[in-house]
Amino acid sequence: MRFLPGNPGALGLAAALAATAAAGPAAPQPVARAPEAAEDGGKTTAGAEGGATPLRGSLGVPVAERLLASSDPEARLRGIERLGSIGTEEAVSALLAALEQGSPAARDPRARLAAVRALAPHAQRDSVRQLLSRELSEGGGPARGAASPLGEVLRGTAALALARTGERRALGALVSAIVQGGAAGEAAARAIKAYPPESLQLLLGSRKRLEPALVSFLGELGDLRAIAALRPVLEGGDRAAQVAAARALARLGDEAALAKARAWLRKPEPGLFEPTVEILVYLGAPEAPDAVAALLGSELGRLDGLRLAELAPAERIAPALARALPLLPEDAQPRAVAAIGRAGGAEAARQLRRLMTERPDLATAAAFALATMPGAEARAVVAELFEGPRAAKDADLRRLGLRAGVVRGLALRDAPAALEGRLLAALAAPKGSSDRAVGVFGAVALGLRDAIEVVGGCSPASCDRAAVHAAARGALARGDRALAALAPLFAELAAPGARAAAPGGDDAAPDAAAISAGVALLAEPRGGAVATSRLAALAEAGGPLSPLAARALAARDDEVVRGRLKRLLEGSDPVVRAHVALGLGSDPMPDSVSLLARAYRFEDDPAVRRAIVRGLSRRTEVQRRRVLLAARDLDPDEGVRALARAALSGAGSPALDPPRSALATGVVWIAIVPNDRSAAASASSRAARLVRPDGLAIPVVADPDGVLLVPAVPPGVSSVLLAPAAPPGDAGS
């Protein structure tokens, strides 16, 4: 910066711009003193001793301290952020003083989170480390008042700030939290995994005895250097430490634990069988499948046996899983069915076929297991379901088989040979029937027919809605081109007044067919031909279409809709908040980056923070950098940190793009079963919102028999939210 001599007013202004443009925590700098620009045309103001008033008096620590003393929480936040930007020793001391127990800032989780982020670069100072350790142990819990939704974020941020230092005393505080356990221990473990130390001795310190919790963590850390520290515990510790060490060594692939596990297997002790079997499973020992089968046969170890069967599937375990299945808790039985399918082989296929006839409540789980189980045996059973002698008499079984065949074709590319003909024959079933819906879905998903070709003429007044629901879900498997073909239909069905034209409908909510056709918004992220006012109404309605409508609305941001976007971004639905953030990434308004930056500050939902980082990754404004740096270094969620790293690297990773409907082999199979038989009609053609593992929300409507098949879902955990049941006689029911 160049100062013009003889112009104190210009000097004061230039210094002010330099001070307020700080983008993040700064290294300690000498305090500059300069003439202050006065209100009377730039004259300097004399101090008490006749000199110029220091610049820090109007822009530095004193101003921040006045803000911190304010009764306005927003003013206190500005004071905290100002001190963090100044970054001098004086500023850090003032910030620590503001967080003393009982102060307004100390009672405000938002202020504490802002302070932890501001103090993170100074975590090597004793006083800062002590504050971070306190936040790690207390977080937003009862010790500091009522529990706060930001508690987990606050605790995780403090843990990461400590781990980043790599300093012995900071790591010691984290290890102490791990030994104590609880939420603080989990946060500390995640932080050390994110920032592993240069030397494991920094974690172990001068301990003469390693606590079982620390031993277990060393196994989870995955650092092979821990083997040397764990082997002595295997031989010289107490029984709890020995078991923990054996498990940890097995996780690290060290066969030193194998001899110990085999010895325990020969001379079983109470409470020792489950960890012994787990060690055998981790090390891939030949006796592991039989040990898992034995664990499944024990009353106390049955659930652990199921967990290990899922971890290491083997054909020899299938009979034991089948015997254990009726003895498991009801909510664990579908897991056992899936584990039988993963075990594979002829015996697994036979057991699943038996379940189809003997356990109607598990028939869907068994069909899905067969559909995703490789091998000719499973393919033959699936073909028998829709072609065998019972299929002609049992329509439910036939539809189950057809769906299993379609899933097998999508997931394994191994559909039974007769499936195509059966699906095309089902297209001739009566309109509105479940049989035709199955045929439509399968034909579209497997590329035998185009979605629009199958749906045919469709208007609000006259439409085979069951076919639209099935075709729209089938189009998900064919990619953006198939979805874009549904855009004109969606624009027509979602237009204002369209619902009023439907039989028995009104214009209060979108027609069920419009909800299904709304998958077109996946390929039309700006909303296509749908009017902005209609997108706003759909976004604010709270139904299955709200997230995608909110994303499209944000991509059309202007002065008219900005207020609505702010309300949506601050709303109670995290899925809608996430989609607004995704849309703001493509917002034509340059100041939308500020909306994203403010939204990130105190967002407690990690999925929303991921979406915010995705949105920021598509922006080019300089304001994004500060948020991305904070997300990369201090966000408790590993996914957020990874996205921020990719955005800052400029590598153009596909992970940074808003999630799209690219082809994926995953298929979600949901059967909606009412709790009360009298409410069976509420499951028919029920609308829902499926949130994929990548955060994208898909509007879907079930078939008339209450079944939902949703293809093109990436690996991971999905969630489903059913829309409220429509009243009897409503067009969407």
XYZ file of C-alpha atoms in Angstrom:
733
model
C 0.000 0.000 0.000
C 1.367 3.496 -0.874
C 0.530 6.495 1.328
C 0.347 10.016 -0.068
C 2.360 12.493 2.023
C 0.634 15.520 3.429
C -2.836 13.992 3.333
C -3.728 12.624 6.763
C -7.318 12.030 5.698
C -6.208 9.696 2.914
C -3.866 7.948 5.312
C -6.642 7.238 7.814
C -8.969 5.905 5.106
C -6.315 3.648 3.592
C -5.461 2.198 6.993
C -9.124 1.580 7.736
C -9.585 -0.346 4.503
C -6.542 -2.429 5.247
C -7.800 -3.277 8.721
C -11.328 -4.227 7.712
C -10.257 -6.292 4.705
C -8.573 -8.948 6.824
C -9.805 -12.302 5.621
C -8.860 -14.491 8.522
C -6.831 -14.872 11.681
C -3.632 -12.891 11.257
C -0.178 -13.383 12.637
C 0.756 -11.004 15.452
C 1.708 -7.613 14.041
C 3.124 -4.473 15.653
C 0.405 -1.998 16.527
C 0.395 0.836 13.980
C -0.312 4.380 15.029
C -1.569 6.930 12.528
C -3.563 10.139 12.435
C -7.285 9.468 12.656
C -9.697 10.897 10.112
C -12.020 13.220 12.001
C -15.546 14.103 11.076
C -14.621 17.720 10.293
C -12.904 17.226 6.997
C -9.975 15.017 7.881
C -8.313 16.946 10.713
C -6.427 14.928 13.280
C -7.706 14.691 16.815
C -5.228 15.491 19.577
C -4.782 13.050 22.409
C -4.438 13.876 26.061
C -0.713 14.419 25.648
C -0.992 16.400 22.444
C -0.174 13.483 20.108
C -2.371 11.783 17.513
C -5.026 9.307 18.715
C -3.813 5.756 17.940
C -5.612 4.000 15.092
C -6.221 0.985 17.356
C -8.441 3.238 19.503
C -11.013 3.447 16.707
C -10.499 0.168 14.870
C -8.644 -2.267 17.132
C -9.086 -4.113 20.402
C -10.994 -1.374 22.279
C -13.734 -1.347 19.646
C -13.991 -5.137 19.847
C -14.208 -4.946 23.621
C -17.037 -2.412 23.370
C -18.854 -4.757 21.000
C -18.361 -7.658 23.404
C -19.915 -5.602 26.188
C -23.050 -5.038 24.117
C -26.379 -6.616 24.993
C -26.869 -7.473 21.307
C -25.689 -11.047 20.507
C -24.870 -10.065 16.930
C -22.665 -7.223 18.159
C -20.834 -9.637 20.462
C -20.234 -11.960 17.532
C -18.737 -9.080 15.540
C -16.482 -8.305 18.483
C -15.257 -11.905 18.666
C -14.589 -12.062 14.942
C -12.802 -8.697 15.042
C -10.463 -9.920 17.792
C -9.801 -13.089 15.830
C -8.911 -11.062 12.734
C -6.540 -8.821 14.712
C -4.806 -11.890 16.124
C -2.329 -10.068 18.380
C -1.460 -11.253 21.864
C -3.576 -8.433 23.249
C -6.534 -9.467 21.103
C -6.247 -13.106 22.150
C -6.126 -12.128 25.807
C -9.198 -9.936 25.382
C -11.042 -12.797 23.704
C -10.177 -15.213 26.495
C -11.351 -12.685 29.061
C -14.668 -12.337 27.232
C -15.269 -16.074 27.630
C -14.874 -16.183 31.368
C -17.444 -18.282 33.177
C -20.755 -16.478 33.587
C -20.167 -13.849 30.901
C -22.815 -13.305 28.196
C -20.479 -14.726 25.550
C -19.783 -17.822 27.655
C -23.521 -18.529 27.837
C -24.013 -18.187 24.070
C -23.060 -21.348 22.064
C -22.782 -19.295 18.869
C -20.327 -16.896 20.496
C -18.311 -19.790 21.901
C -18.137 -21.492 18.514
C -16.986 -18.256 16.874
C -14.388 -17.850 19.620
C -13.086 -21.415 19.233
C -12.602 -20.831 15.513
C -10.878 -17.507 16.178
C -8.589 -19.020 18.821
C -7.664 -22.146 16.840
C -4.485 -20.584 15.339
C -3.305 -19.862 18.892
C -4.008 -23.305 20.361
C -0.393 -23.779 21.458
C -0.828 -21.108 24.133
C -1.553 -22.616 27.546
C -4.576 -20.432 28.216
C -6.084 -21.141 24.789
C -5.445 -24.865 25.112
C -7.201 -24.879 28.472
C -10.257 -23.163 26.994
C -10.355 -25.594 24.063
C -10.062 -28.531 26.454
C -12.967 -27.139 28.455
C -15.100 -26.820 25.327
C -14.183 -30.371 24.348
C -15.351 -31.761 27.666
C -18.436 -29.558 28.089
C -19.479 -28.673 24.538
C -23.059 -27.464 24.485
C -24.104 -29.717 27.332
C -25.830 -29.066 30.639
C -22.604 -27.891 32.273
C -22.927 -24.653 30.324
C -26.692 -24.320 30.435
C -29.292 -25.985 28.255
C -28.025 -28.385 25.603
C -27.534 -26.670 22.263
C -27.887 -28.101 18.739
C -24.435 -26.584 18.144
C -22.931 -28.666 20.965
C -21.561 -31.381 18.687
C -20.118 -28.819 16.260
C -18.555 -26.863 19.118
C -17.036 -29.966 20.691
C -15.707 -31.294 17.393
C -14.235 -27.927 16.388
C -12.395 -27.632 19.709
C -11.020 -31.161 19.302
C -9.753 -30.445 15.782
C -8.150 -27.194 16.932
C -6.215 -29.161 19.552
C -5.261 -31.992 17.190
C -3.987 -29.599 14.496
C -1.239 -28.356 16.789
C 0.453 -31.760 16.968
C 1.699 -30.563 20.339
C 2.197 -32.992 23.222
C 0.009 -31.259 25.802
C -2.842 -30.709 23.349
C -2.733 -34.359 22.289
C -2.604 -35.332 25.952
C -5.904 -33.549 26.513
C -7.434 -35.461 23.602
C -6.124 -38.795 24.864
C -7.578 -38.063 28.298
C -10.957 -37.486 26.656
C -10.670 -40.798 24.790
C -9.926 -42.624 28.039
C -12.905 -40.953 29.738
C -15.185 -41.898 26.833
C -18.544 -40.353 25.960
C -19.196 -37.659 23.382
C -15.938 -35.872 24.177
C -13.985 -39.101 23.633
C -15.656 -39.700 20.283
C -14.880 -36.153 19.147
C -11.270 -36.502 20.304
C -10.868 -39.801 18.438
C -12.213 -38.294 15.214
C -9.904 -35.296 15.578
C -6.763 -37.406 15.985
C -7.777 -39.511 12.973
C -8.126 -36.285 10.982
C -4.734 -34.987 12.178
C -2.618 -38.036 13.148
C 0.500 -37.133 15.151
C 4.003 -37.374 13.742
C 4.954 -39.757 16.544
C 2.717 -42.140 18.454
C 4.791 -41.386 21.525
C 2.990 -38.041 21.627
C -0.196 -40.016 22.276
C 1.251 -42.577 24.644
C 3.258 -40.124 26.727
C 4.935 -41.643 29.766
C 2.146 -44.118 30.493
C 3.298 -47.315 32.136
C -0.086 -48.892 31.479
C -2.282 -48.378 28.427
C -5.972 -48.122 29.288
C -8.307 -50.432 27.291
C -10.043 -47.425 25.695
C -6.714 -46.091 24.418
C -5.691 -49.558 23.242
C -8.921 -49.889 21.251
C -8.409 -46.457 19.719
C -4.913 -47.398 18.531
C -6.485 -50.240 16.591
C -9.068 -47.921 15.046
C -6.398 -45.359 14.158
C -4.942 -47.806 11.644
C -1.330 -46.769 12.276
C 0.935 -49.814 11.998
C 3.441 -48.132 14.304
C 1.045 -48.973 17.138
C 1.811 -52.702 16.826
C 5.038 -52.381 18.813
C 3.170 -50.726 21.685
C 0.262 -53.193 21.613
C 2.128 -56.502 21.607
C 3.443 -56.130 25.186
C -0.114 -55.404 26.373
C -1.264 -58.647 24.752
C 0.992 -60.608 27.082
C 1.436 -58.440 30.169
C -1.810 -56.572 30.772
C -4.913 -57.585 32.684
C -7.608 -59.549 30.886
C -9.561 -56.466 29.731
C -6.382 -54.893 28.341
C -5.368 -58.177 26.684
C -8.721 -58.476 24.937
C -8.579 -54.858 23.781
C -5.004 -55.344 22.535
C -5.908 -58.539 20.676
C -8.826 -56.800 18.976
C -6.662 -53.811 18.093
C -3.882 -55.968 16.673
C -6.411 -57.958 14.658
C -7.780 -54.716 13.191
C -4.212 -53.828 12.216
C -3.775 -57.240 10.578
C -1.124 -58.453 13.030
C -1.327 -62.217 13.519
C 0.250 -61.974 16.957
C -3.355 -61.946 18.208
C -4.241 -65.182 16.419
C -2.471 -67.532 18.826
C -4.094 -65.805 21.785
C -7.552 -66.050 20.185
C -7.128 -69.737 19.441
C -6.075 -70.349 23.023
C -9.182 -68.557 24.260
C -11.285 -70.603 21.824
C -9.948 -73.868 23.279
C -10.585 -72.747 26.874
C -13.628 -70.503 26.703
C -14.275 -68.040 29.506
C -17.446 -66.048 30.236
C -17.647 -62.906 28.132
C -14.634 -63.884 26.035
C -16.231 -65.804 23.176
C -17.537 -62.778 21.212
C -14.198 -60.894 21.119
C -12.444 -64.164 20.241
C -14.723 -64.697 17.243
C -14.266 -61.081 16.169
C -10.471 -61.491 16.222
C -10.763 -64.626 14.073
C -13.011 -62.774 11.627
C -10.679 -59.784 11.308
C -7.697 -62.038 10.651
C -9.590 -64.247 8.193
C -8.861 -67.416 10.172
C -10.167 -70.696 8.660
C -12.213 -71.411 11.787
C -13.944 -68.007 11.675
C -17.180 -69.094 9.840
C -17.807 -71.976 12.233
C -17.125 -69.690 15.194
C -19.623 -67.136 13.856
C -22.192 -69.914 13.410
C -21.642 -70.985 17.011
C -22.079 -67.397 18.188
C -25.365 -67.175 16.259
C -26.527 -70.239 18.172
C -25.926 -68.696 21.588
C -28.691 -66.691 23.222
C -26.493 -63.895 24.532
C -24.236 -63.623 21.491
C -26.806 -63.854 18.704
C -26.800 -60.161 17.765
C -22.998 -60.084 17.825
C -23.025 -63.142 15.591
C -25.294 -61.331 13.144
C -22.948 -58.320 13.143
C -19.952 -60.513 12.375
C -21.863 -62.464 9.719
C -22.517 -59.141 7.996
C -18.843 -58.232 8.345
C -17.504 -61.489 6.862
C -20.112 -63.328 4.744
C -19.477 -67.005 4.008
C -21.620 -69.787 2.545
C -21.131 -71.925 5.669
C -22.909 -69.303 7.786
C -26.205 -69.337 5.814
C -27.808 -72.315 7.661
C -26.912 -70.836 11.070
C -28.425 -67.492 10.047
C -31.629 -69.242 8.974
C -31.862 -71.086 12.313
C -31.185 -67.919 14.291
C -33.599 -65.728 12.317
C -36.858 -66.490 14.225
C -35.023 -66.035 17.538
C -33.744 -62.545 16.704
C -35.602 -59.347 17.655
C -38.158 -58.377 15.037
C -36.242 -55.298 13.879
C -33.079 -57.403 13.346
C -34.729 -60.100 11.235
C -34.525 -58.209 7.887
C -30.789 -57.786 8.549
C -30.487 -61.547 8.956
C -32.324 -62.099 5.665
C -29.920 -59.738 3.896
C -26.978 -61.524 5.528
C -28.219 -64.848 4.145
C -28.210 -63.320 0.679
C -24.685 -61.977 1.140
C -23.522 -65.398 2.307
C -24.372 -66.692 -1.172
C -24.505 -70.210 -2.561
C -27.185 -72.802 -3.209
C -28.120 -73.173 0.470
C -28.688 -69.429 0.841
C -30.933 -69.409 -2.256
C -32.911 -72.353 -0.837
C -33.378 -70.652 2.531
C -34.532 -67.411 0.892
C -36.991 -69.317 -1.322
C -38.419 -70.974 1.797
C -38.856 -67.607 3.493
C -40.856 -66.358 0.511
C -43.570 -68.908 1.260
C -43.326 -69.330 5.043
C -42.741 -65.760 6.184
C -44.898 -63.288 4.214
C -43.690 -60.496 6.523
C -40.137 -61.106 5.278
C -41.012 -61.847 1.645
C -39.899 -58.422 0.393
C -36.576 -58.684 2.259
C -36.039 -62.173 0.851
C -36.867 -61.042 -2.693
C -34.408 -58.154 -2.435
C -31.717 -60.498 -1.093
C -32.263 -62.836 -4.048
C -32.253 -59.914 -6.473
C -28.847 -58.737 -5.287
C -27.237 -62.152 -4.731
C -24.846 -63.238 -7.492
C -25.112 -66.730 -8.917
C -27.281 -68.917 -11.100
C -29.124 -70.354 -8.088
C -30.540 -66.981 -7.094
C -31.394 -66.070 -10.685
C -33.345 -69.315 -11.061
C -35.358 -68.667 -7.890
C -36.212 -65.145 -9.069
C -37.413 -66.514 -12.435
C -39.549 -69.097 -10.644
C -41.270 -66.343 -8.671
C -42.847 -64.809 -11.768
C -42.902 -67.850 -14.074
C -43.564 -70.808 -11.783
C -46.914 -72.535 -11.289
C -47.787 -70.414 -8.247
C -47.221 -67.154 -10.114
C -50.361 -67.615 -12.254
C -52.526 -67.903 -9.128
C -50.749 -65.451 -6.817
C -50.585 -61.920 -8.244
C -48.651 -60.618 -5.239
C -45.957 -63.275 -5.675
C -45.772 -62.585 -9.421
C -45.254 -58.843 -8.872
C -42.661 -59.615 -6.211
C -40.766 -61.765 -8.697
C -40.976 -59.179 -11.474
C -39.643 -56.487 -9.165
C -36.835 -58.777 -8.026
C -35.983 -59.451 -11.670
C -35.833 -55.742 -12.472
C -33.648 -55.039 -9.435
C -31.382 -57.906 -10.465
C -31.122 -56.450 -13.949
C -30.256 -53.001 -12.588
C -27.895 -54.060 -9.800
C -26.156 -57.091 -11.310
C -26.970 -56.872 -15.029
C -28.110 -60.484 -14.624
C -31.876 -60.489 -15.110
C -33.676 -63.780 -15.870
C -34.064 -64.377 -19.604
C -37.886 -64.339 -19.526
C -38.134 -61.021 -17.666
C -38.392 -58.751 -20.710
C -41.379 -60.582 -22.158
C -43.197 -60.670 -18.828
C -42.688 -56.942 -18.286
C -44.022 -56.071 -21.737
C -47.022 -58.314 -21.114
C -47.694 -56.489 -17.844
C -47.967 -53.220 -19.776
C -51.293 -54.508 -21.132
C -52.782 -54.748 -17.634
C -55.619 -52.337 -16.784
C -54.658 -48.709 -16.250
C -54.169 -47.752 -12.633
C -53.401 -51.325 -11.589
C -50.352 -52.473 -9.641
C -49.569 -55.038 -12.363
C -49.288 -52.342 -15.021
C -47.259 -50.131 -12.686
C -44.709 -52.922 -12.253
C -44.517 -53.379 -16.018
C -44.096 -49.653 -16.643
C -41.343 -49.296 -14.067
C -39.399 -52.302 -15.313
C -39.750 -51.426 -19.006
C -38.559 -47.848 -18.477
C -35.807 -48.664 -15.979
C -34.315 -51.368 -18.214
C -34.569 -49.231 -21.346
C -37.276 -51.257 -23.091
C -39.603 -48.250 -23.408
C -39.295 -44.470 -23.032
C -41.094 -42.918 -20.099
C -43.154 -40.492 -22.182
C -44.057 -43.249 -24.647
C -45.485 -45.374 -21.846
C -47.321 -42.554 -20.094
C -48.927 -41.333 -23.294
C -51.411 -38.486 -23.063
C -51.574 -37.096 -19.568
C -53.359 -33.987 -18.354
C -54.581 -32.906 -14.937
C -58.085 -33.990 -15.869
C -57.210 -37.371 -17.375
C -54.090 -39.328 -16.523
C -52.987 -42.823 -15.540
C -51.265 -41.561 -12.440
C -49.937 -44.973 -11.395
C -48.127 -45.183 -14.741
C -46.665 -41.690 -14.277
C -45.383 -42.624 -10.815
C -43.745 -45.802 -12.109
C -42.344 -44.235 -15.294
C -40.807 -41.309 -13.421
C -39.014 -43.620 -11.004
C -37.916 -45.830 -13.875
C -36.492 -42.807 -15.708
C -34.099 -42.272 -12.785
C -32.181 -45.328 -14.007
C -31.750 -43.874 -17.509
C -30.024 -40.589 -16.663
C -30.573 -36.904 -17.384
C -31.882 -37.295 -20.928
C -34.773 -39.487 -19.804
C -35.531 -37.146 -16.917
C -35.441 -34.051 -19.113
C -38.093 -35.633 -21.339
C -40.495 -35.392 -18.394
C -39.967 -31.629 -18.020
C -42.916 -30.545 -20.247
C -45.238 -32.922 -18.376
C -44.072 -31.540 -15.041
C -44.524 -27.949 -16.191
C -48.107 -28.718 -17.242
C -49.058 -30.660 -14.123
C -47.380 -28.195 -11.739
C -48.874 -25.071 -13.314
C -51.164 -22.921 -11.126
C -54.711 -24.218 -11.381
C -53.691 -27.642 -12.646
C -54.704 -29.368 -9.424
C -58.163 -27.830 -9.566
C -58.694 -29.596 -12.886
C -57.975 -32.999 -11.368
C -60.920 -35.130 -10.220
C -61.820 -34.142 -6.659
C -58.781 -31.878 -6.412
C -58.086 -28.297 -5.508
C -55.088 -26.051 -6.003
C -53.792 -26.212 -2.434
C -51.069 -28.746 -3.239
C -49.497 -30.294 -6.345
C -51.169 -33.282 -7.923
C -49.548 -36.664 -7.181
C -48.576 -36.987 -10.839
C -46.818 -33.618 -10.619
C -44.849 -34.887 -7.617
C -43.617 -37.865 -9.621
C -42.887 -35.830 -12.746
C -40.923 -33.463 -10.518
C -37.887 -35.733 -10.958
C -37.420 -33.659 -14.129
C -35.954 -30.970 -11.853
C -32.926 -33.223 -11.425
C -32.045 -32.551 -15.052
C -33.443 -28.991 -15.000
C -31.722 -27.455 -11.951
C -33.053 -23.983 -12.851
C -36.639 -25.173 -13.070
C -37.095 -25.288 -16.828
C -40.381 -23.785 -17.971
C -41.977 -23.675 -14.515
C -42.845 -20.144 -13.425
C -40.750 -18.641 -10.639
C -43.844 -17.903 -8.571
C -44.862 -21.548 -8.793
C -41.388 -22.723 -7.791
C -41.558 -20.428 -4.773
C -44.937 -21.838 -3.772
C -43.700 -25.419 -4.122
C -40.509 -24.652 -2.184
C -42.490 -23.198 0.701
C -45.184 -25.903 0.708
C -43.035 -28.429 2.556
C -43.936 -31.491 0.452
C -41.776 -33.959 -1.476
C -41.154 -31.375 -4.222
C -39.951 -28.645 -1.861
C -36.207 -29.413 -1.903
C -35.787 -29.528 -5.689
C -38.082 -26.520 -6.119
C -35.975 -24.632 -3.550
C -32.801 -25.477 -5.452
C -34.305 -24.194 -8.697
C -35.632 -21.055 -7.000
C -32.183 -20.255 -5.588
C -30.661 -20.605 -9.048
C -33.083 -17.855 -10.205
C -32.258 -15.512 -7.321
C -33.080 -11.848 -7.782
C -34.270 -8.961 -5.636
C -37.854 -10.243 -5.740
C -37.194 -13.751 -4.397
C -34.210 -12.970 -2.148
C -36.377 -12.572 0.949
C -38.012 -15.962 0.404
C -34.626 -17.598 -0.093
C -33.376 -16.176 3.203
C -36.402 -17.593 4.999
C -35.893 -20.997 3.396
C -32.194 -20.924 4.252
C -33.087 -20.267 7.896
C -36.028 -22.700 7.988
C -36.505 -25.788 10.117
C -36.146 -28.358 7.302
C -32.444 -29.199 6.820
C -33.088 -30.904 3.473
C -34.625 -27.731 2.059
C -31.782 -25.641 3.528
C -29.270 -27.909 1.798
C -30.976 -27.565 -1.564
C -31.148 -23.788 -1.288
C -27.392 -23.856 -0.712
C -26.883 -26.028 -3.783
C -28.957 -23.639 -5.875
C -27.056 -20.595 -4.624
C -23.928 -22.126 -6.120
C -25.400 -21.304 -9.534
C -27.037 -18.048 -8.439
C -26.466 -15.196 -10.924
C -26.356 -12.657 -8.073
C -22.730 -12.142 -6.962
C -23.655 -11.388 -3.346
C -25.144 -14.866 -2.908
C -21.721 -15.979 -1.708
C -22.377 -13.879 1.403
C -25.619 -15.780 2.006
C -23.707 -19.053 1.887
C -20.952 -17.745 4.146
C -23.440 -16.580 6.774
C -25.392 -19.827 6.549
C -22.268 -21.878 7.252
C -21.304 -20.051 10.445
C -23.771 -21.715 12.812
C -25.263 -24.565 10.788
C -25.530 -27.649 13.009
C -26.519 -30.210 10.345
C -23.476 -31.720 8.562
C -25.479 -32.520 5.422
C -26.400 -28.845 5.079
C -22.781 -27.804 5.616
C -21.735 -30.197 2.852
C -24.253 -28.577 0.545
C -22.999 -25.105 1.496
C -19.433 -26.105 0.657
C -20.626 -27.575 -2.638
C -22.356 -24.288 -3.380
C -19.278 -22.255 -2.442
C -17.101 -24.483 -4.614
C -18.967 -23.208 -7.658
C -18.512 -19.555 -6.739
C -15.526 -17.467 -7.787
C -15.844 -14.553 -5.352
C -12.994 -14.056 -2.912
C -15.371 -14.158 0.075
C -15.677 -17.905 -0.293
C -12.065 -18.553 0.690
C -12.384 -17.760 4.385
C -15.309 -20.145 4.815
C -13.628 -22.905 2.830
C -10.468 -22.598 4.913
C -12.465 -22.874 8.131
C -14.378 -25.849 6.725
C -11.191 -27.576 5.561
C -9.384 -27.197 8.857
C -11.993 -27.198 11.602
C -15.289 -28.708 10.462
C -16.126 -31.791 12.560
C -17.581 -33.623 9.553
C -15.071 -35.519 7.432
C -17.177 -35.082 4.301
C -17.270 -31.308 4.709
C -13.494 -31.179 5.139
C -12.926 -33.315 2.050
C -15.197 -31.144 -0.099
C -13.507 -27.980 1.155
C -10.044 -29.390 0.401
C -11.109 -30.228 -3.134
C -12.619 -26.770 -3.637
C -9.480 -25.002 -2.448
C -7.210 -27.205 -4.541
C -9.023 -26.183 -7.714
C -8.686 -29.732 -8.997
C -12.204 -29.718 -10.459
C -13.182 -32.869 -8.638
C -16.586 -34.278 -9.709
C -17.417 -34.485 -5.992
C -17.744 -30.716 -5.976
C -20.545 -30.610 -8.513
C -24.106 -30.589 -7.189
C -25.295 -34.206 -7.030
C -26.774 -35.326 -10.322
C -28.810 -38.254 -11.537
C -25.841 -40.071 -13.042
C -26.318 -43.794 -13.525
C -25.741 -45.807 -10.351
C -26.441 -49.445 -9.626
C -27.984 -48.985 -6.183
C -31.723 -49.609 -5.831
C -33.855 -48.778 -2.804
C -36.806 -51.139 -2.253
C -39.457 -49.973 0.218
C -42.736 -51.636 1.121
C -45.148 -49.282 2.885
C -47.071 -51.359 5.414
C -49.747 -49.651 7.544
C -49.730 -50.376 11.254
C -53.508 -50.799 11.183
C -55.280 -52.873 8.523
C -58.084 -50.345 8.425
C -55.546 -47.817 7.094
C -54.408 -50.023 4.207
C -55.608 -47.479 1.649
C -53.175 -44.902 3.009
C -50.227 -46.936 1.651
C -51.577 -46.906 -1.900
C -49.838 -44.360 -4.159
C -48.285 -42.673 -1.122
C -46.021 -39.729 -1.880
C -42.606 -39.579 -0.231
C -39.244 -37.848 -0.276
C -36.167 -40.048 -0.546
C -32.891 -38.367 0.396
C -29.983 -40.142 -1.249
C -26.587 -40.579 0.454
C -25.228 -37.639 -1.552
C -27.926 -35.382 -0.070
C -30.141 -35.083 -3.146
C -33.891 -35.362 -2.405
C -35.991 -37.359 -4.884
C -39.790 -36.886 -5.002
C -41.447 -40.276 -5.476
C -44.910 -41.843 -5.297
C -45.492 -45.520 -4.515
C -47.297 -48.022 -6.712
C -50.963 -48.764 -5.906
C -49.887 -51.719 -3.736
C -47.659 -49.474 -1.619
C -44.267 -50.503 -3.041
C -41.486 -48.076 -3.926
C -38.534 -49.025 -6.123
C -36.054 -46.167 -6.568
C -33.021 -46.835 -8.792
C -29.783 -44.898 -9.407
C -29.015 -44.469 -5.708
C -25.313 -44.144 -4.785
C -23.866 -46.355 -2.032
C -24.562 -45.236 1.527
C -27.458 -44.577 3.859
C -30.663 -43.112 2.431
C -33.631 -41.748 4.364
C -37.321 -41.680 3.498
C -40.002 -39.282 4.690
C -43.603 -40.151 3.819
C -45.923 -37.291 2.985
C -49.098 -37.048 5.067
C -51.766 -39.437 3.822
C -54.272 -37.814 1.516
C -57.903 -37.816 2.663
C -60.216 -40.405 1.070
C -61.437 -39.370 -2.352
C -58.532 -37.009 -2.963
C -56.925 -37.312 -6.374
C -53.537 -38.072 -4.865
C -54.684 -40.818 -2.515
